[in-house]
C-alpha atoms as an extended CHARMM CRD file, in Angstrom:
* protein
*
       201  EXT
         1         1  MET       CA              0.0000000000        0.0000000000        0.0000000000  PROA      1               0.0000000000
         2         2  THR       CA              1.3140000000        3.4630000000       -0.9040000000  PROA      2               0.0000000000
         3         3  ASP       CA              2.0840000000        5.6660000000        2.0980000000  PROA      3               0.0000000000
         4         4  ILE       CA             -0.4530000000        8.5040000000        2.3290000000  PROA      4               0.0000000000
         5         5  ARG       CA              2.5070000000       10.8170000000        2.9840000000  PROA      5               0.0000000000
         6         6  ASP       CA              3.9030000000       10.0220000000       -0.4380000000  PROA      6               0.0000000000
         7         7  LEU       CA              0.5690000000       10.7060000000       -2.1560000000  PROA      7               0.0000000000
         8         8  ASN       CA              0.2110000000       13.9280000000       -0.1920000000  PROA      8               0.0000000000
         9         9  ALA       CA              3.7360000000       15.0280000000       -1.0960000000  PROA      9               0.0000000000
        10        10  ARG       CA              3.0420000000       14.5330000000       -4.8020000000  PROA      10              0.0000000000
        11        11  ALA       CA             -0.1740000000       16.5680000000       -4.5470000000  PROA      11              0.0000000000
        12        12  VAL       CA              1.5560000000       19.3510000000       -2.6080000000  PROA      12              0.0000000000
        13        13  ARG       CA              4.4700000000       19.5010000000       -5.0580000000  PROA      13              0.0000000000
        14        14  ASP       CA              2.0100000000       19.7410000000       -7.9290000000  PROA      14              0.0000000000
        15        15  SER       CA              0.3670000000       22.6580000000       -6.1030000000  PROA      15              0.0000000000
        16        16  MET       CA              3.7900000000       24.2720000000       -5.7200000000  PROA      16              0.0000000000
        17        17  ASP       CA              4.3120000000       24.0570000000       -9.4850000000  PROA      17              0.0000000000
        18        18  VAL       CA              1.0110000000       25.8550000000      -10.0200000000  PROA      18              0.0000000000
        19        19  VAL       CA              1.6720000000       28.5230000000       -7.3720000000  PROA      19              0.0000000000
        20        20  ARG       CA              5.0850000000       29.2910000000       -8.8870000000  PROA      20              0.0000000000
        21        21  GLN       CA              3.1740000000       30.7760000000      -11.8270000000  PROA      21              0.0000000000
        22        22  VAL       CA              1.4320000000       33.3930000000       -9.6670000000  PROA      22              0.0000000000
        23        23  GLN       CA              2.4280000000       37.0220000000      -10.2600000000  PROA      23              0.0000000000
        24        24  VAL       CA              1.7800000000       39.8560000000       -7.8090000000  PROA      24              0.0000000000
        25        25  GLY       CA             -0.7940000000       41.2830000000      -10.2140000000  PROA      25              0.0000000000
        26        26  ASP       CA             -2.7910000000       38.0490000000       -9.9740000000  PROA      26              0.0000000000
        27        27  LEU       CA             -3.4880000000       38.3130000000       -6.2290000000  PROA      27              0.0000000000
        28        28  GLY       CA             -6.7190000000       40.2550000000       -6.6870000000  PROA      28              0.0000000000
        29        29  ARG       CA             -8.2310000000       37.6900000000       -9.0700000000  PROA      29              0.0000000000
        30        30  PRO       CA            -11.4960000000       35.9800000000       -8.0250000000  PROA      30              0.0000000000
        31        31  THR       CA            -11.2850000000       32.2570000000       -7.2920000000  PROA      31              0.0000000000
        32        32  PRO       CA            -13.7410000000       29.3330000000       -7.2730000000  PROA      32              0.0000000000
        33        33  CYS       CA            -13.9850000000       29.8740000000       -3.4810000000  PROA      33              0.0000000000
        34        34  GLU       CA            -16.8700000000       32.3440000000       -3.3920000000  PROA      34              0.0000000000
        35        35  GLY       CA            -15.8700000000       35.7620000000       -2.0510000000  PROA      35              0.0000000000
        36        36  TRP       CA            -12.1570000000       34.9080000000       -1.9480000000  PROA      36              0.0000000000
        37        37  THR       CA             -9.4590000000       36.5150000000       -4.0240000000  PROA      37              0.0000000000
        38        38  LEU       CA             -6.3080000000       34.6290000000       -4.9020000000  PROA      38              0.0000000000
        39        39  ALA       CA             -4.5690000000       36.4660000000       -2.0340000000  PROA      39              0.0000000000
        40        40  ASP       CA             -7.2060000000       35.0760000000        0.3440000000  PROA      40              0.0000000000
        41        41  LEU       CA             -6.9070000000       31.5700000000       -1.0520000000  PROA      41              0.0000000000
        42        42  LEU       CA             -3.1130000000       31.5330000000       -0.8750000000  PROA      42              0.0000000000
        43        43  GLY       CA             -3.2480000000       32.9170000000        2.6650000000  PROA      43              0.0000000000
        44        44  HSD       CA             -5.5730000000       30.0440000000        3.5940000000  PROA      44              0.0000000000
        45        45  MET       CA             -3.3270000000       27.4820000000        1.9240000000  PROA      45              0.0000000000
        46        46  ILE       CA             -0.2500000000       28.8210000000        3.7140000000  PROA      46              0.0000000000
        47        47  VAL       CA             -1.8460000000       28.7990000000        7.1610000000  PROA      47              0.0000000000
        48        48  GLN       CA             -3.2760000000       25.3180000000        6.6100000000  PROA      48              0.0000000000
        49        49  HSD       CA              0.1830000000       24.0100000000        5.7640000000  PROA      49              0.0000000000
        50        50  ARG       CA              1.5520000000       25.5800000000        8.9400000000  PROA      50              0.0000000000
        51        51  GLY       CA             -1.3350000000       24.3600000000       11.0740000000  PROA      51              0.0000000000
        52        52  PHE       CA             -1.0080000000       20.7900000000        9.8340000000  PROA      52              0.0000000000
        53        53  ALA       CA              2.7610000000       20.9590000000       10.3220000000  PROA      53              0.0000000000
        54        54  ALA       CA              2.1830000000       22.0250000000       13.9320000000  PROA      54              0.0000000000
        55        55  ALA       CA             -0.2920000000       19.1390000000       14.3530000000  PROA      55              0.0000000000
        56        56  ALA       CA              2.3180000000       16.6860000000       13.0920000000  PROA      56              0.0000000000
        57        57  ARG       CA              4.7620000000       18.0680000000       15.6590000000  PROA      57              0.0000000000
        58        58  GLY       CA              2.1990000000       17.6450000000       18.4610000000  PROA      58              0.0000000000
        59        59  ASP       CA              1.3030000000       21.3310000000       18.7700000000  PROA      59              0.0000000000
        60        60  GLY       CA             -1.7990000000       21.5950000000       16.6090000000  PROA      60              0.0000000000
        61        61  ALA       CA             -4.1310000000       22.5740000000       19.4560000000  PROA      61              0.0000000000
        62        62  GLU       CA             -2.5010000000       26.0170000000       19.6640000000  PROA      62              0.0000000000
        63        63  MET       CA             -4.7630000000       28.3280000000       17.6690000000  PROA      63              0.0000000000
        64        64  LYS       CA             -1.8670000000       30.6640000000       16.8810000000  PROA      64              0.0000000000
        65        65  HSD       CA             -0.8240000000       28.1680000000       14.2030000000  PROA      65              0.0000000000
        66        66  TRP       CA             -4.1720000000       28.5520000000       12.4110000000  PROA      66              0.0000000000
        67        67  GLU       CA             -4.4820000000       32.3470000000       12.2720000000  PROA      67              0.0000000000
        68        68  PHE       CA             -5.5130000000       33.3940000000        8.7790000000  PROA      68              0.0000000000
        69        69  ALA       CA             -4.2490000000       36.4200000000        6.8580000000  PROA      69              0.0000000000
        70        70  PRO       CA             -4.4210000000       37.1390000000        3.1190000000  PROA      70              0.0000000000
        71        71  ALA       CA             -1.1350000000       36.5660000000        1.3080000000  PROA      71              0.0000000000
        72        72  GLY       CA              0.9880000000       39.5760000000        0.3760000000  PROA      72              0.0000000000
        73        73  ASP       CA              3.4230000000       40.3140000000       -2.4190000000  PROA      73              0.0000000000
        74        74  ASP       CA              5.6990000000       37.5030000000       -1.2090000000  PROA      74              0.0000000000
        75        75  ALA       CA              2.8730000000       34.9490000000       -1.5200000000  PROA      75              0.0000000000
        76        76  VAL       CA              4.7990000000       32.5590000000       -3.7390000000  PROA      76              0.0000000000
        77        77  GLU       CA              7.8440000000       32.4760000000       -1.4660000000  PROA      77              0.0000000000
        78        78  GLN       CA              5.6470000000       32.0840000000        1.6200000000  PROA      78              0.0000000000
        79        79  TYR       CA              3.6940000000       29.2740000000        0.0090000000  PROA      79              0.0000000000
        80        80  LEU       CA              6.7640000000       27.3570000000       -1.1030000000  PROA      80              0.0000000000
        81        81  ALA       CA              8.3140000000       27.6750000000        2.3690000000  PROA      81              0.0000000000
        82        82  ALA       CA              5.1130000000       26.5390000000        4.1080000000  PROA      82              0.0000000000
        83        83  SER       CA              4.8650000000       23.5940000000        1.7040000000  PROA      83              0.0000000000
        84        84  GLU       CA              8.3720000000       22.4200000000        2.5620000000  PROA      84              0.0000000000
        85        85  GLU       CA              7.5730000000       22.8580000000        6.2620000000  PROA      85              0.0000000000
        86        86  VAL       CA              4.5120000000       20.6190000000        6.1910000000  PROA      86              0.0000000000
        87        87  LEU       CA              6.1680000000       17.9650000000        4.0290000000  PROA      87              0.0000000000
        88        88  ALA       CA              9.1120000000       17.7850000000        6.4460000000  PROA      88              0.0000000000
        89        89  ALA       CA              6.7650000000       17.5900000000        9.4440000000  PROA      89              0.0000000000
        90        90  PHE       CA              4.7650000000       14.7500000000        7.9020000000  PROA      90              0.0000000000
        91        91  ALA       CA              7.9470000000       12.9090000000        6.9400000000  PROA      91              0.0000000000
        92        92  ALA       CA              9.0420000000       13.0190000000       10.5900000000  PROA      92              0.0000000000
        93        93  VAL       CA              5.8730000000       11.2610000000       11.8120000000  PROA      93              0.0000000000
        94        94  GLY       CA              6.6490000000        7.6630000000       12.8220000000  PROA      94              0.0000000000
        95        95  GLU       CA              6.3960000000        4.9600000000       10.1630000000  PROA      95              0.0000000000
        96        96  GLU       CA              3.3590000000        3.4350000000       11.8910000000  PROA      96              0.0000000000
        97        97  LEU       CA              1.4750000000        6.7420000000       11.5900000000  PROA      97              0.0000000000
        98        98  ASP       CA              0.1160000000        6.1480000000       15.0750000000  PROA      98              0.0000000000
        99        99  ALA       CA              0.5180000000        9.7780000000       16.1620000000  PROA      99              0.0000000000
       100       100  VAL       CA             -2.5760000000       11.8680000000       16.8970000000  PROA      100             0.0000000000
       101       101  PHE       CA             -3.1980000000       15.2020000000       15.1830000000  PROA      101             0.0000000000
       102       102  ASP       CA             -5.0480000000       18.0360000000       16.9110000000  PROA      102             0.0000000000
       103       103  LEU       CA             -6.9620000000       19.8760000000       14.1670000000  PROA      103             0.0000000000
       104       104  PRO       CA             -9.0790000000       22.4920000000       15.9660000000  PROA      104             0.0000000000
       105       105  GLU       CA            -10.6720000000       23.8080000000       12.7850000000  PROA      105             0.0000000000
       106       106  PHE       CA            -12.7420000000       20.6160000000       12.5940000000  PROA      106             0.0000000000
       107       107  LYS       CA            -15.9490000000       21.1760000000       14.5300000000  PROA      107             0.0000000000
       108       108  ILE       CA            -15.9700000000       18.0170000000       16.6230000000  PROA      108             0.0000000000
       109       109  ASP       CA            -15.0800000000       17.4880000000       20.2710000000  PROA      109             0.0000000000
       110       110  PRO       CA            -12.2810000000       16.6730000000       20.6600000000  PROA      110             0.0000000000
       111       111  PRO       CA            -10.8960000000       17.5860000000       17.2120000000  PROA      111             0.0000000000
       112       112  ARG       CA             -8.3120000000       14.7950000000       17.2390000000  PROA      112             0.0000000000
       113       113  PHE       CA             -7.5320000000       12.3860000000       14.4220000000  PROA      113             0.0000000000
       114       114  PRO       CA             -5.0460000000        9.5920000000       13.6790000000  PROA      114             0.0000000000
       115       115  ALA       CA             -2.1060000000       10.8820000000       11.6610000000  PROA      115             0.0000000000
       116       116  SER       CA             -3.0590000000        8.8390000000        8.6040000000  PROA      116             0.0000000000
       117       117  ARG       CA             -6.5050000000       10.4170000000        8.5280000000  PROA      117             0.0000000000
       118       118  GLY       CA             -5.1990000000       13.9210000000        9.1450000000  PROA      118             0.0000000000
       119       119  ILE       CA             -2.7010000000       13.5940000000        6.3040000000  PROA      119             0.0000000000
       120       120  GLY       CA             -5.5280000000       12.2650000000        4.1360000000  PROA      120             0.0000000000
       121       121  PHE       CA             -7.5290000000       15.4270000000        4.8550000000  PROA      121             0.0000000000
       122       122  HSD       CA             -4.5220000000       17.5070000000        3.8680000000  PROA      122             0.0000000000
       123       123  PHE       CA             -3.9860000000       15.4550000000        0.7000000000  PROA      123             0.0000000000
       124       124  ILE       CA             -7.4680000000       16.0100000000       -0.6780000000  PROA      124             0.0000000000
       125       125  ASP       CA             -7.3810000000       19.7050000000        0.2440000000  PROA      125             0.0000000000
       126       126  TYR       CA             -4.2860000000       20.2210000000       -1.9000000000  PROA      126             0.0000000000
       127       127  VAL       CA             -5.6160000000       18.2570000000       -4.8460000000  PROA      127             0.0000000000
       128       128  VAL       CA             -8.5740000000       20.6590000000       -4.8370000000  PROA      128             0.0000000000
       129       129  HSD       CA             -6.6030000000       23.8070000000       -4.0110000000  PROA      129             0.0000000000
       130       130  ALA       CA             -4.0990000000       23.1270000000       -6.8020000000  PROA      130             0.0000000000
       131       131  TRP       CA             -7.0650000000       23.0870000000       -9.1740000000  PROA      131             0.0000000000
       132       132  ASP       CA             -8.4560000000       26.2590000000       -7.5380000000  PROA      132             0.0000000000
       133       133  VAL       CA             -5.2440000000       28.1800000000       -8.2120000000  PROA      133             0.0000000000
       134       134  ALA       CA             -4.7730000000       26.7530000000      -11.6940000000  PROA      134             0.0000000000
       135       135  VAL       CA             -8.2780000000       27.6510000000      -12.8730000000  PROA      135             0.0000000000
       136       136  THR       CA             -7.9300000000       31.1010000000      -11.3080000000  PROA      136             0.0000000000
       137       137  LEU       CA             -4.7880000000       31.6590000000      -13.3820000000  PROA      137             0.0000000000
       138       138  GLY       CA             -6.1790000000       29.9730000000      -16.4830000000  PROA      138             0.0000000000
       139       139  VAL       CA             -3.4420000000       27.3290000000      -16.5450000000  PROA      139             0.0000000000
       140       140  ASP       CA             -3.7050000000       23.5610000000      -16.8670000000  PROA      140             0.0000000000
       141       141  TYR       CA             -3.9830000000       21.2000000000      -13.9250000000  PROA      141             0.0000000000
       142       142  GLU       CA             -4.1580000000       17.4210000000      -14.2310000000  PROA      142             0.0000000000
       143       143  LEU       CA             -4.6830000000       15.0020000000      -11.3770000000  PROA      143             0.0000000000
       144       144  ARG       CA             -1.8690000000       12.4580000000      -11.4910000000  PROA      144             0.0000000000
       145       145  PRO       CA             -3.2760000000        9.0010000000      -12.3080000000  PROA      145             0.0000000000
       146       146  GLU       CA             -1.4940000000        7.4760000000       -9.3180000000  PROA      146             0.0000000000
       147       147  LEU       CA             -3.3300000000        9.8730000000       -6.9900000000  PROA      147             0.0000000000
       148       148  ALA       CA             -6.7870000000        9.4680000000       -8.4810000000  PROA      148             0.0000000000
       149       149  ASP       CA             -8.1700000000        6.3730000000       -6.7340000000  PROA      149             0.0000000000
       150       150  GLU       CA             -7.1260000000        7.3960000000       -3.2220000000  PROA      150             0.0000000000
       151       151  ALA       CA             -8.1870000000       11.0060000000       -3.7790000000  PROA      151             0.0000000000
       152       152  LEU       CA            -11.6620000000        9.8760000000       -4.8230000000  PROA      152             0.0000000000
       153       153  ARG       CA            -11.9250000000        7.4060000000       -1.9430000000  PROA      153             0.0000000000
       154       154  ILE       CA            -11.0780000000       10.0770000000        0.6310000000  PROA      154             0.0000000000
       155       155  THR       CA            -13.3880000000       12.5760000000       -1.0470000000  PROA      155             0.0000000000
       156       156  LEU       CA            -16.3860000000       10.2610000000       -0.9040000000  PROA      156             0.0000000000
       157       157  ALA       CA            -15.7720000000        9.7020000000        2.8190000000  PROA      157             0.0000000000
       158       158  VAL       CA            -16.4280000000       13.4140000000        3.5050000000  PROA      158             0.0000000000
       159       159  PRO       CA            -19.9670000000       13.7350000000        4.9370000000  PROA      159             0.0000000000
       160       160  ASN       CA            -22.3970000000       15.6060000000        2.7300000000  PROA      160             0.0000000000
       161       161  GLY       CA            -24.9820000000       16.9310000000        5.1730000000  PROA      161             0.0000000000
       162       162  ASP       CA            -25.6190000000       19.8430000000        7.5080000000  PROA      162             0.0000000000
       163       163  ASN       CA            -21.8620000000       20.0390000000        8.0920000000  PROA      163             0.0000000000
       164       164  ARG       CA            -21.5790000000       21.6130000000        4.6290000000  PROA      164             0.0000000000
       165       165  THR       CA            -23.9280000000       24.5100000000        5.4390000000  PROA      165             0.0000000000
       166       166  ILE       CA            -22.4540000000       25.8450000000        8.6930000000  PROA      166             0.0000000000
       167       167  ASP       CA            -20.3020000000       28.9850000000        8.7830000000  PROA      167             0.0000000000
       168       168  ALA       CA            -16.6910000000       28.3320000000        7.7750000000  PROA      168             0.0000000000
       169       169  ALA       CA            -17.5360000000       24.8500000000        6.4620000000  PROA      169             0.0000000000
       170       170  ALA       CA            -14.6140000000       23.3020000000        4.6010000000  PROA      170             0.0000000000
       171       171  PHE       CA            -16.8310000000       22.4760000000        1.6220000000  PROA      171             0.0000000000
       172       172  VAL       CA            -20.2500000000       23.5150000000        0.3270000000  PROA      172             0.0000000000
       173       173  PRO       CA            -22.8880000000       20.8620000000       -0.4830000000  PROA      173             0.0000000000
       174       174  ALA       CA            -22.1460000000       18.3970000000       -3.2620000000  PROA      174             0.0000000000
       175       175  LEU       CA            -23.3640000000       19.1090000000       -6.7860000000  PROA      175             0.0000000000
       176       176  ASP       CA            -24.9090000000       16.6330000000       -9.2240000000  PROA      176             0.0000000000
       177       177  ILE       CA            -22.3180000000       14.2760000000      -10.6840000000  PROA      177             0.0000000000
       178       178  PRO       CA            -22.8480000000       12.9590000000      -14.2310000000  PROA      178             0.0000000000
       179       179  GLU       CA            -22.0730000000        9.3090000000      -14.8680000000  PROA      179             0.0000000000
       180       180  ASP       CA            -19.3220000000       10.1880000000      -17.3410000000  PROA      180             0.0000000000
       181       181  ALA       CA            -17.5070000000       12.6250000000      -15.0060000000  PROA      181             0.0000000000
       182       182  SER       CA            -13.7400000000       12.2630000000      -14.8700000000  PROA      182             0.0000000000
       183       183  THR       CA            -12.2100000000       11.3990000000      -11.5100000000  PROA      183             0.0000000000
       184       184  LEU       CA            -11.1040000000       14.9940000000      -10.9780000000  PROA      184             0.0000000000
       185       185  ASP       CA            -14.5270000000       16.3480000000      -11.9150000000  PROA      185             0.0000000000
       186       186  HSD       CA            -16.1540000000       13.7900000000       -9.6030000000  PROA      186             0.0000000000
       187       187  ILE       CA            -13.9740000000       15.0280000000       -6.7360000000  PROA      187             0.0000000000
       188       188  LEU       CA            -14.6690000000       18.6780000000       -7.5080000000  PROA      188             0.0000000000
       189       189  LEU       CA            -18.4270000000       18.2240000000       -7.8420000000  PROA      189             0.0000000000
       190       190  TYR       CA            -18.7050000000       16.1320000000       -4.6790000000  PROA      190             0.0000000000
       191       191  LEU       CA            -16.8540000000       18.8610000000       -2.7870000000  PROA      191             0.0000000000
       192       192  GLY       CA            -19.1030000000       21.5830000000       -4.2030000000  PROA      192             0.0000000000
       193       193  ARG       CA            -16.7940000000       22.9590000000       -6.9030000000  PROA      193             0.0000000000
       194       194  THR       CA            -17.9140000000       23.6110000000      -10.4870000000  PROA      194             0.0000000000
       195       195  PRO       CA            -15.3800000000       22.0900000000      -12.9120000000  PROA      195             0.0000000000
       196       196  GLY       CA            -16.3410000000       24.5460000000      -15.6460000000  PROA      196             0.0000000000
       197       197  TRP       CA            -15.7910000000       27.5910000000      -13.4200000000  PROA      197             0.0000000000
       198       198  ARG       CA            -13.8000000000       30.3970000000      -14.9750000000  PROA      198             0.0000000000
       199       199  PRO       CA            -13.1420000000       33.9010000000      -13.6370000000  PROA      199             0.0000000000
       200       200  ALA       CA            -15.3650000000       36.6130000000      -15.0780000000  PROA      200             0.0000000000
       201       201  ALA       CA            -13.7670000000       38.5880000000      -17.8770000000  PROA      201             0.0000000000
Protein backbone atom coordinates (compact mmCIF):
# COMPACT_ATOMS: atom_id res chain seq x y z
CA UNK A 1 0.00 0.00 0.00
CA UNK A 2 1.31 3.46 -0.90
CA UNK A 3 2.08 5.67 2.10
CA UNK A 4 -0.45 8.50 2.33
CA UNK A 5 2.51 10.82 2.98
CA UNK A 6 3.90 10.02 -0.44
CA UNK A 7 0.57 10.71 -2.16
CA UNK A 8 0.21 13.93 -0.19
CA UNK A 9 3.74 15.03 -1.10
CA UNK A 10 3.04 14.53 -4.80
CA UNK A 11 -0.17 16.57 -4.55
CA UNK A 12 1.56 19.35 -2.61
CA UNK A 13 4.47 19.50 -5.06
CA UNK A 14 2.01 19.74 -7.93
CA UNK A 15 0.37 22.66 -6.10
CA UNK A 16 3.79 24.27 -5.72
CA UNK A 17 4.31 24.06 -9.48
CA UNK A 18 1.01 25.85 -10.02
CA UNK A 19 1.67 28.52 -7.37
CA UNK A 20 5.08 29.29 -8.89
CA UNK A 21 3.17 30.78 -11.83
CA UNK A 22 1.43 33.39 -9.67
CA UNK A 23 2.43 37.02 -10.26
CA UNK A 24 1.78 39.86 -7.81
CA UNK A 25 -0.79 41.28 -10.21
CA UNK A 26 -2.79 38.05 -9.97
CA UNK A 27 -3.49 38.31 -6.23
CA UNK A 28 -6.72 40.25 -6.69
CA UNK A 29 -8.23 37.69 -9.07
CA UNK A 30 -11.50 35.98 -8.02
CA UNK A 31 -11.29 32.26 -7.29
CA UNK A 32 -13.74 29.33 -7.27
CA UNK A 33 -13.99 29.87 -3.48
CA UNK A 34 -16.87 32.34 -3.39
CA UNK A 35 -15.87 35.76 -2.05
CA UNK A 36 -12.16 34.91 -1.95
CA UNK A 37 -9.46 36.51 -4.02
CA UNK A 38 -6.31 34.63 -4.90
CA UNK A 39 -4.57 36.47 -2.03
CA UNK A 40 -7.21 35.08 0.34
CA UNK A 41 -6.91 31.57 -1.05
CA UNK A 42 -3.11 31.53 -0.88
CA UNK A 43 -3.25 32.92 2.66
CA UNK A 44 -5.57 30.04 3.59
CA UNK A 45 -3.33 27.48 1.92
CA UNK A 46 -0.25 28.82 3.71
CA UNK A 47 -1.85 28.80 7.16
CA UNK A 48 -3.28 25.32 6.61
CA UNK A 49 0.18 24.01 5.76
CA UNK A 50 1.55 25.58 8.94
CA UNK A 51 -1.34 24.36 11.07
CA UNK A 52 -1.01 20.79 9.83
CA UNK A 53 2.76 20.96 10.32
CA UNK A 54 2.18 22.03 13.93
CA UNK A 55 -0.29 19.14 14.35
CA UNK A 56 2.32 16.69 13.09
CA UNK A 57 4.76 18.07 15.66
CA UNK A 58 2.20 17.64 18.46
CA UNK A 59 1.30 21.33 18.77
CA UNK A 60 -1.80 21.59 16.61
CA UNK A 61 -4.13 22.57 19.46
CA UNK A 62 -2.50 26.02 19.66
CA UNK A 63 -4.76 28.33 17.67
CA UNK A 64 -1.87 30.66 16.88
CA UNK A 65 -0.82 28.17 14.20
CA UNK A 66 -4.17 28.55 12.41
CA UNK A 67 -4.48 32.35 12.27
CA UNK A 68 -5.51 33.39 8.78
CA UNK A 69 -4.25 36.42 6.86
CA UNK A 70 -4.42 37.14 3.12
CA UNK A 71 -1.14 36.57 1.31
CA UNK A 72 0.99 39.58 0.38
CA UNK A 73 3.42 40.31 -2.42
CA UNK A 74 5.70 37.50 -1.21
CA UNK A 75 2.87 34.95 -1.52
CA UNK A 76 4.80 32.56 -3.74
CA UNK A 77 7.84 32.48 -1.47
CA UNK A 78 5.65 32.08 1.62
CA UNK A 79 3.69 29.27 0.01
CA UNK A 80 6.76 27.36 -1.10
CA UNK A 81 8.31 27.67 2.37
CA UNK A 82 5.11 26.54 4.11
CA UNK A 83 4.86 23.59 1.70
CA UNK A 84 8.37 22.42 2.56
CA UNK A 85 7.57 22.86 6.26
CA UNK A 86 4.51 20.62 6.19
CA UNK A 87 6.17 17.96 4.03
CA UNK A 88 9.11 17.79 6.45
CA UNK A 89 6.77 17.59 9.44
CA UNK A 90 4.77 14.75 7.90
CA UNK A 91 7.95 12.91 6.94
CA UNK A 92 9.04 13.02 10.59
CA UNK A 93 5.87 11.26 11.81
CA UNK A 94 6.65 7.66 12.82
CA UNK A 95 6.40 4.96 10.16
CA UNK A 96 3.36 3.44 11.89
CA UNK A 97 1.47 6.74 11.59
CA UNK A 98 0.12 6.15 15.08
CA UNK A 99 0.52 9.78 16.16
CA UNK A 100 -2.58 11.87 16.90
CA UNK A 101 -3.20 15.20 15.18
CA UNK A 102 -5.05 18.04 16.91
CA UNK A 103 -6.96 19.88 14.17
CA UNK A 104 -9.08 22.49 15.97
CA UNK A 105 -10.67 23.81 12.79
CA UNK A 106 -12.74 20.62 12.59
CA UNK A 107 -15.95 21.18 14.53
CA UNK A 108 -15.97 18.02 16.62
CA UNK A 109 -15.08 17.49 20.27
CA UNK A 110 -12.28 16.67 20.66
CA UNK A 111 -10.90 17.59 17.21
CA UNK A 112 -8.31 14.79 17.24
CA UNK A 113 -7.53 12.39 14.42
CA UNK A 114 -5.05 9.59 13.68
CA UNK A 115 -2.11 10.88 11.66
CA UNK A 116 -3.06 8.84 8.60
CA UNK A 117 -6.50 10.42 8.53
CA UNK A 118 -5.20 13.92 9.15
CA UNK A 119 -2.70 13.59 6.30
CA UNK A 120 -5.53 12.26 4.14
CA UNK A 121 -7.53 15.43 4.86
CA UNK A 122 -4.52 17.51 3.87
CA UNK A 123 -3.99 15.46 0.70
CA UNK A 124 -7.47 16.01 -0.68
CA UNK A 125 -7.38 19.71 0.24
CA UNK A 126 -4.29 20.22 -1.90
CA UNK A 127 -5.62 18.26 -4.85
CA UNK A 128 -8.57 20.66 -4.84
CA UNK A 129 -6.60 23.81 -4.01
CA UNK A 130 -4.10 23.13 -6.80
CA UNK A 131 -7.07 23.09 -9.17
CA UNK A 132 -8.46 26.26 -7.54
CA UNK A 133 -5.24 28.18 -8.21
CA UNK A 134 -4.77 26.75 -11.69
CA UNK A 135 -8.28 27.65 -12.87
CA UNK A 136 -7.93 31.10 -11.31
CA UNK A 137 -4.79 31.66 -13.38
CA UNK A 138 -6.18 29.97 -16.48
CA UNK A 139 -3.44 27.33 -16.55
CA UNK A 140 -3.71 23.56 -16.87
CA UNK A 141 -3.98 21.20 -13.92
CA UNK A 142 -4.16 17.42 -14.23
CA UNK A 143 -4.68 15.00 -11.38
CA UNK A 144 -1.87 12.46 -11.49
CA UNK A 145 -3.28 9.00 -12.31
CA UNK A 146 -1.49 7.48 -9.32
CA UNK A 147 -3.33 9.87 -6.99
CA UNK A 148 -6.79 9.47 -8.48
CA UNK A 149 -8.17 6.37 -6.73
CA UNK A 150 -7.13 7.40 -3.22
CA UNK A 151 -8.19 11.01 -3.78
CA UNK A 152 -11.66 9.88 -4.82
CA UNK A 153 -11.92 7.41 -1.94
CA UNK A 154 -11.08 10.08 0.63
CA UNK A 155 -13.39 12.58 -1.05
CA UNK A 156 -16.39 10.26 -0.90
CA UNK A 157 -15.77 9.70 2.82
CA UNK A 158 -16.43 13.41 3.50
CA UNK A 159 -19.97 13.74 4.94
CA UNK A 160 -22.40 15.61 2.73
CA UNK A 161 -24.98 16.93 5.17
CA UNK A 162 -25.62 19.84 7.51
CA UNK A 163 -21.86 20.04 8.09
CA UNK A 164 -21.58 21.61 4.63
CA UNK A 165 -23.93 24.51 5.44
CA UNK A 166 -22.45 25.84 8.69
CA UNK A 167 -20.30 28.99 8.78
CA UNK A 168 -16.69 28.33 7.77
CA UNK A 169 -17.54 24.85 6.46
CA UNK A 170 -14.61 23.30 4.60
CA UNK A 171 -16.83 22.48 1.62
CA UNK A 172 -20.25 23.51 0.33
CA UNK A 173 -22.89 20.86 -0.48
CA UNK A 174 -22.15 18.40 -3.26
CA UNK A 175 -23.36 19.11 -6.79
CA UNK A 176 -24.91 16.63 -9.22
CA UNK A 177 -22.32 14.28 -10.68
CA UNK A 178 -22.85 12.96 -14.23
CA UNK A 179 -22.07 9.31 -14.87
CA UNK A 180 -19.32 10.19 -17.34
CA UNK A 181 -17.51 12.62 -15.01
CA UNK A 182 -13.74 12.26 -14.87
CA UNK A 183 -12.21 11.40 -11.51
CA UNK A 184 -11.10 14.99 -10.98
CA UNK A 185 -14.53 16.35 -11.91
CA UNK A 186 -16.15 13.79 -9.60
CA UNK A 187 -13.97 15.03 -6.74
CA UNK A 188 -14.67 18.68 -7.51
CA UNK A 189 -18.43 18.22 -7.84
CA UNK A 190 -18.70 16.13 -4.68
CA UNK A 191 -16.85 18.86 -2.79
CA UNK A 192 -19.10 21.58 -4.20
CA UNK A 193 -16.79 22.96 -6.90
CA UNK A 194 -17.91 23.61 -10.49
CA UNK A 195 -15.38 22.09 -12.91
CA UNK A 196 -16.34 24.55 -15.65
CA UNK A 197 -15.79 27.59 -13.42
CA UNK A 198 -13.80 30.40 -14.97
CA UNK A 199 -13.14 33.90 -13.64
CA UNK A 200 -15.37 36.61 -15.08
CA UNK A 201 -13.77 38.59 -17.88
